[in-house]
Amino acid sequence: MDLALAKPEVRGFYDKPTGAIQYVVTDPATRRCAIIDPILDFDEKSGATATRSADALLDFIGESGLVIEWILDTHPHADHFSAAHYLKRKTGAPTAIGNRIVDVQNLWKAIYNWPDFPADGSQWDRLFREGETFLVGTVPVKVLFSPGHTLASITYVIGDAAFVHDTLFMPDSGTARADFPGGSAARLWRSIQDILALPDETRVFVGHDYQAGGREPLWESTVGQQKASNIHLVAAHGEAEFVALREARDKTLPMPRLILHALQVNMNGGRLPEPEANGRRYLK
């Protein structure tokens, strides 16, 4: 099936505490769906986790008569926990992420001093390579390698819909930061150019929205709209100017408050630490 002709149904679920969006993407012909970037709720003050956000996805899927075919992560998130492992246990659906997750795992296992951590991607059922294709129902999916924000970031192009995670935000909010360990503003620029090479009518679904100017949350635009009005792309005439703009802005940004909590969970496929002798789980 031609990517441009396939039009999946997309339902976004906005998470106000983190500004993140989780998605259910459905083939209207078969009612089979994929979940993208599901969230496991975490209260940093109490240290408690909850499954409200992930359960909302399951409720929607059940009420809509859908069948889950994939649980997909675009990258290891720095500001929220992934619910991929929880959803796999609840549904049996396979989990997947890009194969460069092993680069992130090897980088961060040293940061966490976690020498016995298995940095081989085995925490997921499938590791997608650049350019690999698969199906959601009858809708074709192509994997674009999109690093810059992280070493492992990928974009899922599902029919006419591109799930671009933390590369592009809504046009009034610009682009994602690239100053995490393993990040690169130059590589982010090149990843964005790959996304902008898609047809102008391609729907673009972002991973976060921080409600620029206090507006309501938004998460859908098009490639054409991003080209015409993304504030960072319009301001930067080429890679060098973009890198200068992005690096200058990144120097003003605080680190995400949950980054040290979240990455040790997310590079482990959404698994929380195993309980210790006293029955409690401890995050580094």
Short mmCIF file of C-alpha atoms in Angstrom, two decimals:
data_model
loop_
_atom_site.label_atom_id
_atom_site.label_comp_id
_atom_site.label_asym_id
_atom_site.label_seq_id
_atom_site.Cartn_x
_atom_site.Cartn_y
_atom_site.Cartn_z
CA MET A 1 0.00 0.00 0.00
CA ASP A 2 1.23 3.50 -0.87
CA LEU A 3 2.27 5.39 2.27
CA ALA A 4 0.63 8.55 0.97
CA LEU A 5 -2.74 6.81 0.45
CA ALA A 6 -2.94 5.15 3.86
CA LYS A 7 -4.64 7.37 6.44
CA PRO A 8 -4.65 5.88 9.92
CA GLU A 9 -6.90 7.21 12.64
CA VAL A 10 -4.87 8.98 15.34
CA ARG A 11 -5.99 9.69 18.89
CA GLY A 12 -3.68 11.72 21.12
CA PHE A 13 -3.79 11.70 24.92
CA TYR A 14 -2.19 14.78 26.49
CA ASP A 15 -0.43 14.41 29.85
CA LYS A 16 -0.50 17.80 31.57
CA PRO A 17 2.18 17.11 34.25
CA THR A 18 4.83 16.35 31.62
CA GLY A 19 3.43 18.02 28.50
CA ALA A 20 3.83 14.67 26.73
CA ILE A 21 1.41 13.06 24.29
CA GLN A 22 0.77 9.33 24.02
CA TYR A 23 -0.96 8.02 20.90
CA VAL A 24 -3.22 5.24 19.67
CA VAL A 25 -2.87 4.81 15.89
CA THR A 26 -5.49 2.66 14.17
CA ASP A 27 -5.92 1.06 10.76
CA PRO A 28 -9.59 1.83 10.00
CA ALA A 29 -9.87 -1.22 7.73
CA THR A 30 -8.86 -3.86 10.29
CA ARG A 31 -9.30 -2.00 13.63
CA ARG A 32 -5.79 -3.03 14.58
CA CYS A 33 -3.75 -0.39 16.37
CA ALA A 34 -0.39 0.62 17.77
CA ILE A 35 0.31 2.48 20.99
CA ILE A 36 3.11 5.06 20.76
CA ASP A 37 5.06 6.44 23.75
CA PRO A 38 2.76 5.31 26.59
CA ILE A 39 3.22 6.97 29.99
CA LEU A 40 3.59 5.39 33.42
CA ASP A 41 2.56 8.01 35.98
CA PHE A 42 5.19 8.93 38.58
CA ASP A 43 4.88 11.22 41.60
CA GLU A 44 8.39 12.38 42.40
CA LYS A 45 7.44 13.64 45.87
CA SER A 46 6.07 10.33 47.12
CA GLY A 47 8.04 8.09 44.77
CA ALA A 48 4.80 6.34 43.81
CA THR A 49 3.89 5.10 40.35
CA ALA A 50 0.41 4.70 38.92
CA THR A 51 -1.15 3.43 35.70
CA ARG A 52 -3.91 5.99 35.12
CA SER A 53 -2.51 7.25 31.82
CA ALA A 54 -1.81 3.80 30.41
CA ASP A 55 -5.19 2.50 31.59
CA ALA A 56 -6.89 5.38 29.75
CA LEU A 57 -5.36 4.01 26.55
CA LEU A 58 -6.63 0.51 27.34
CA ASP A 59 -10.11 1.86 28.12
CA PHE A 60 -10.21 3.72 24.79
CA ILE A 61 -8.96 0.66 22.90
CA GLY A 62 -11.52 -1.60 24.57
CA GLU A 63 -14.42 0.79 24.04
CA SER A 64 -13.43 1.25 20.38
CA GLY A 65 -13.17 -2.48 19.69
CA LEU A 66 -9.50 -2.29 18.70
CA VAL A 67 -6.79 -4.95 18.75
CA ILE A 68 -3.31 -3.89 19.89
CA GLU A 69 -0.64 -4.97 17.43
CA TRP A 70 2.37 -2.99 18.70
CA ILE A 71 3.59 -1.02 21.72
CA LEU A 72 6.12 1.44 20.30
CA ASP A 73 8.61 3.82 21.88
CA THR A 74 10.30 6.51 19.80
CA HIS A 75 13.25 6.88 22.19
CA PRO A 76 14.19 6.58 25.88
CA HIS A 77 12.39 9.56 27.42
CA ALA A 78 14.03 11.90 29.92
CA ASP A 79 10.92 13.41 31.50
CA HIS A 80 8.48 10.57 32.06
CA PHE A 81 8.45 6.82 32.57
CA SER A 82 7.46 4.50 29.73
CA ALA A 83 4.47 2.23 30.34
CA ALA A 84 5.59 -0.21 27.63
CA HIS A 85 6.42 -3.02 30.06
CA TYR A 86 3.16 -2.57 31.97
CA LEU A 87 1.11 -2.65 28.77
CA LYS A 88 2.91 -5.73 27.50
CA ARG A 89 2.09 -7.55 30.73
CA LYS A 90 -1.56 -6.47 30.43
CA THR A 91 -2.04 -7.23 26.73
CA GLY A 92 0.74 -9.51 25.49
CA ALA A 93 1.43 -7.15 22.57
CA PRO A 94 5.08 -6.89 21.47
CA THR A 95 7.21 -3.89 22.37
CA ALA A 96 9.65 -2.14 20.04
CA ILE A 97 12.14 0.71 19.80
CA GLY A 98 15.02 1.70 17.50
CA ASN A 99 18.10 -0.53 17.47
CA ARG A 100 20.39 2.31 18.51
CA ILE A 101 18.94 2.02 22.01
CA VAL A 102 22.03 -0.06 22.75
CA ASP A 103 24.16 3.10 22.34
CA VAL A 104 22.06 4.88 24.96
CA GLN A 105 22.21 1.86 27.26
CA ASN A 106 26.00 1.66 27.04
CA LEU A 107 26.38 5.40 27.66
CA TRP A 108 24.05 5.53 30.65
CA LYS A 109 25.05 2.27 32.33
CA ALA A 110 28.41 3.95 32.94
CA ILE A 111 26.73 7.13 34.25
CA TYR A 112 24.65 5.03 36.66
CA ASN A 113 27.59 2.77 37.55
CA TRP A 114 25.45 -0.22 36.59
CA PRO A 115 28.08 -2.69 35.30
CA ASP A 116 25.77 -5.72 35.12
CA PHE A 117 23.05 -3.94 33.14
CA PRO A 118 22.36 -5.86 29.88
CA ALA A 119 23.02 -3.16 27.26
CA ASP A 120 21.84 -5.27 24.33
CA GLY A 121 18.27 -4.09 23.70
CA SER A 122 16.87 -7.38 24.96
CA GLN A 123 14.29 -5.50 27.06
CA TRP A 124 12.18 -5.06 23.89
CA ASP A 125 10.69 -7.67 21.57
CA ARG A 126 11.84 -5.89 18.40
CA LEU A 127 14.60 -3.42 17.58
CA PHE A 128 13.93 -1.52 14.35
CA ARG A 129 16.69 -0.55 11.96
CA GLU A 130 16.82 2.60 9.82
CA GLY A 131 14.56 2.19 6.80
CA GLU A 132 12.86 -0.95 8.12
CA THR A 133 9.16 -1.38 7.36
CA PHE A 134 6.33 -3.20 9.12
CA LEU A 135 2.53 -3.03 9.31
CA VAL A 136 -0.18 -1.81 11.64
CA GLY A 137 -3.08 -3.79 10.27
CA THR A 138 -2.77 -3.06 6.56
CA VAL A 139 -1.13 0.36 7.03
CA PRO A 140 2.59 0.40 6.19
CA VAL A 141 5.06 1.86 8.66
CA LYS A 142 8.55 3.10 7.78
CA VAL A 143 11.24 3.74 10.38
CA LEU A 144 13.36 6.89 10.05
CA PHE A 145 16.45 7.16 12.23
CA SER A 146 16.14 10.63 13.82
CA PRO A 147 18.97 11.19 16.32
CA GLY A 148 20.05 14.51 17.76
CA HIS A 149 17.80 14.76 20.78
CA THR A 150 19.08 11.30 21.78
CA LEU A 151 21.37 8.74 20.16
CA ALA A 152 18.46 6.35 19.61
CA SER A 153 15.54 8.52 18.46
CA ILE A 154 13.40 7.27 15.58
CA THR A 155 10.37 8.56 13.70
CA TYR A 156 7.51 6.23 12.81
CA VAL A 157 5.93 7.18 9.46
CA ILE A 158 2.58 5.36 9.61
CA GLY A 159 0.74 5.95 6.35
CA ASP A 160 0.39 9.72 6.02
CA ALA A 161 1.22 10.34 9.70
CA ALA A 162 4.73 10.94 11.08
CA PHE A 163 5.35 10.54 14.81
CA VAL A 164 8.40 12.74 15.25
CA HIS A 165 8.90 12.51 19.04
CA ASP A 166 11.36 15.19 20.27
CA THR A 167 12.64 16.59 16.99
CA LEU A 168 9.99 19.11 15.97
CA PHE A 169 7.43 20.69 18.27
CA MET A 170 4.38 22.62 17.09
CA PRO A 171 5.49 25.43 14.73
CA ASP A 172 5.04 28.11 17.42
CA SER A 173 7.35 26.18 19.76
CA GLY A 174 10.27 25.30 17.48
CA THR A 175 12.46 22.26 17.94
CA ALA A 176 13.71 19.94 20.66
CA ARG A 177 16.79 20.39 22.80
CA ALA A 178 19.97 18.53 21.89
CA ASP A 179 22.17 18.93 24.96
CA PHE A 180 21.61 15.61 26.72
CA PRO A 181 24.50 13.12 26.83
CA GLY A 182 24.87 11.84 23.27
CA GLY A 183 22.83 14.72 21.83
CA SER A 184 23.88 16.84 18.85
CA ALA A 185 22.27 19.96 17.39
CA ALA A 186 23.92 19.29 14.02
CA ARG A 187 22.56 15.76 13.92
CA LEU A 188 19.12 17.05 14.99
CA TRP A 189 19.17 19.46 12.03
CA ARG A 190 19.84 16.61 9.62
CA SER A 191 17.12 14.48 11.18
CA ILE A 192 14.65 17.34 10.77
CA GLN A 193 15.60 17.66 7.11
CA ASP A 194 14.75 13.98 6.61
CA ILE A 195 11.32 14.58 8.14
CA LEU A 196 10.74 17.71 6.05
CA ALA A 197 11.54 15.69 2.91
CA LEU A 198 8.24 13.84 3.42
CA PRO A 199 5.25 15.12 1.36
CA ASP A 200 3.96 18.50 2.54
CA GLU A 201 0.56 17.03 3.42
CA THR A 202 2.09 14.47 5.80
CA ARG A 203 0.54 14.87 9.23
CA VAL A 204 3.15 15.56 11.94
CA PHE A 205 2.44 14.39 15.48
CA VAL A 206 4.78 15.75 18.16
CA GLY A 207 5.91 14.15 21.40
CA HIS A 208 5.42 17.18 23.64
CA ASP A 209 3.55 20.44 23.76
CA TYR A 210 4.30 23.15 26.32
CA GLN A 211 1.34 25.40 25.40
CA ALA A 212 3.20 28.36 23.91
CA GLY A 213 1.69 31.64 25.03
CA GLY A 214 -0.73 29.83 27.31
CA ARG A 215 -2.80 28.37 24.45
CA GLU A 216 -4.58 25.02 24.65
CA PRO A 217 -2.45 21.90 24.05
CA LEU A 218 -1.85 21.04 20.38
CA TRP A 219 0.04 18.14 18.82
CA GLU A 220 -0.81 17.92 15.12
CA SER A 221 0.55 19.95 12.20
CA THR A 222 1.80 19.10 8.70
CA VAL A 223 5.20 19.01 7.04
CA GLY A 224 4.13 22.02 4.96
CA GLN A 225 3.17 24.00 8.06
CA GLN A 226 6.46 23.12 9.74
CA LYS A 227 8.43 24.33 6.72
CA ALA A 228 6.46 27.56 6.51
CA SER A 229 6.27 28.64 10.14
CA ASN A 230 8.36 26.63 12.61
CA ILE A 231 9.99 29.45 14.56
CA HIS A 232 13.43 27.84 14.76
CA LEU A 233 13.53 26.70 11.14
CA VAL A 234 12.36 30.08 9.82
CA ALA A 235 14.96 31.88 11.95
CA ALA A 236 17.85 29.64 10.87
CA HIS A 237 19.10 29.82 7.29
CA GLY A 238 20.96 26.55 7.14
CA GLU A 239 22.63 24.12 9.48
CA ALA A 240 25.24 26.47 10.98
CA GLU A 241 22.67 29.05 12.05
CA PHE A 242 20.39 26.35 13.43
CA VAL A 243 23.19 24.80 15.47
CA ALA A 244 24.11 28.22 16.90
CA LEU A 245 20.48 28.97 17.74
CA ARG A 246 19.82 25.55 19.26
CA GLU A 247 23.01 25.45 21.34
CA ALA A 248 22.47 28.98 22.65
CA ARG A 249 18.92 28.14 23.68
CA ASP A 250 19.93 24.83 25.26
CA LYS A 251 22.37 26.62 27.55
CA THR A 252 19.43 28.47 29.12
CA LEU A 253 17.32 25.37 29.79
CA PRO A 254 17.31 23.49 33.11
CA MET A 255 17.73 19.75 32.98
CA PRO A 256 14.42 17.86 33.13
CA ARG A 257 13.61 17.24 36.76
CA LEU A 258 12.99 13.52 36.18
CA ILE A 259 15.90 12.73 33.86
CA LEU A 260 17.89 10.65 36.38
CA HIS A 261 14.75 8.85 37.52
CA ALA A 262 13.33 8.26 34.06
CA LEU A 263 16.28 7.09 32.01
CA GLN A 264 17.16 4.18 34.27
CA VAL A 265 13.58 2.95 33.87
CA ASN A 266 13.21 3.75 30.18
CA MET A 267 16.49 2.27 28.99
CA ASN A 268 15.25 -0.88 30.72
CA GLY A 269 12.10 -1.04 28.61
CA GLY A 270 9.89 0.63 31.23
CA ARG A 271 10.86 -1.78 34.01
CA LEU A 272 11.12 -0.45 37.53
CA PRO A 273 14.10 -1.58 39.67
CA GLU A 274 13.69 -4.99 41.26
CA PRO A 275 12.63 -4.92 44.93
CA GLU A 276 15.49 -5.16 47.41
CA ALA A 277 15.60 -7.28 50.58
CA ASN A 278 13.14 -5.01 52.38
CA GLY A 279 10.61 -5.24 49.55
CA ARG A 280 11.16 -1.63 48.39
CA ARG A 281 12.31 -0.49 44.97
CA TYR A 282 15.02 2.18 44.78
CA LEU A 283 15.85 4.56 41.93
CA LYS A 284 19.39 5.83 41.65
#
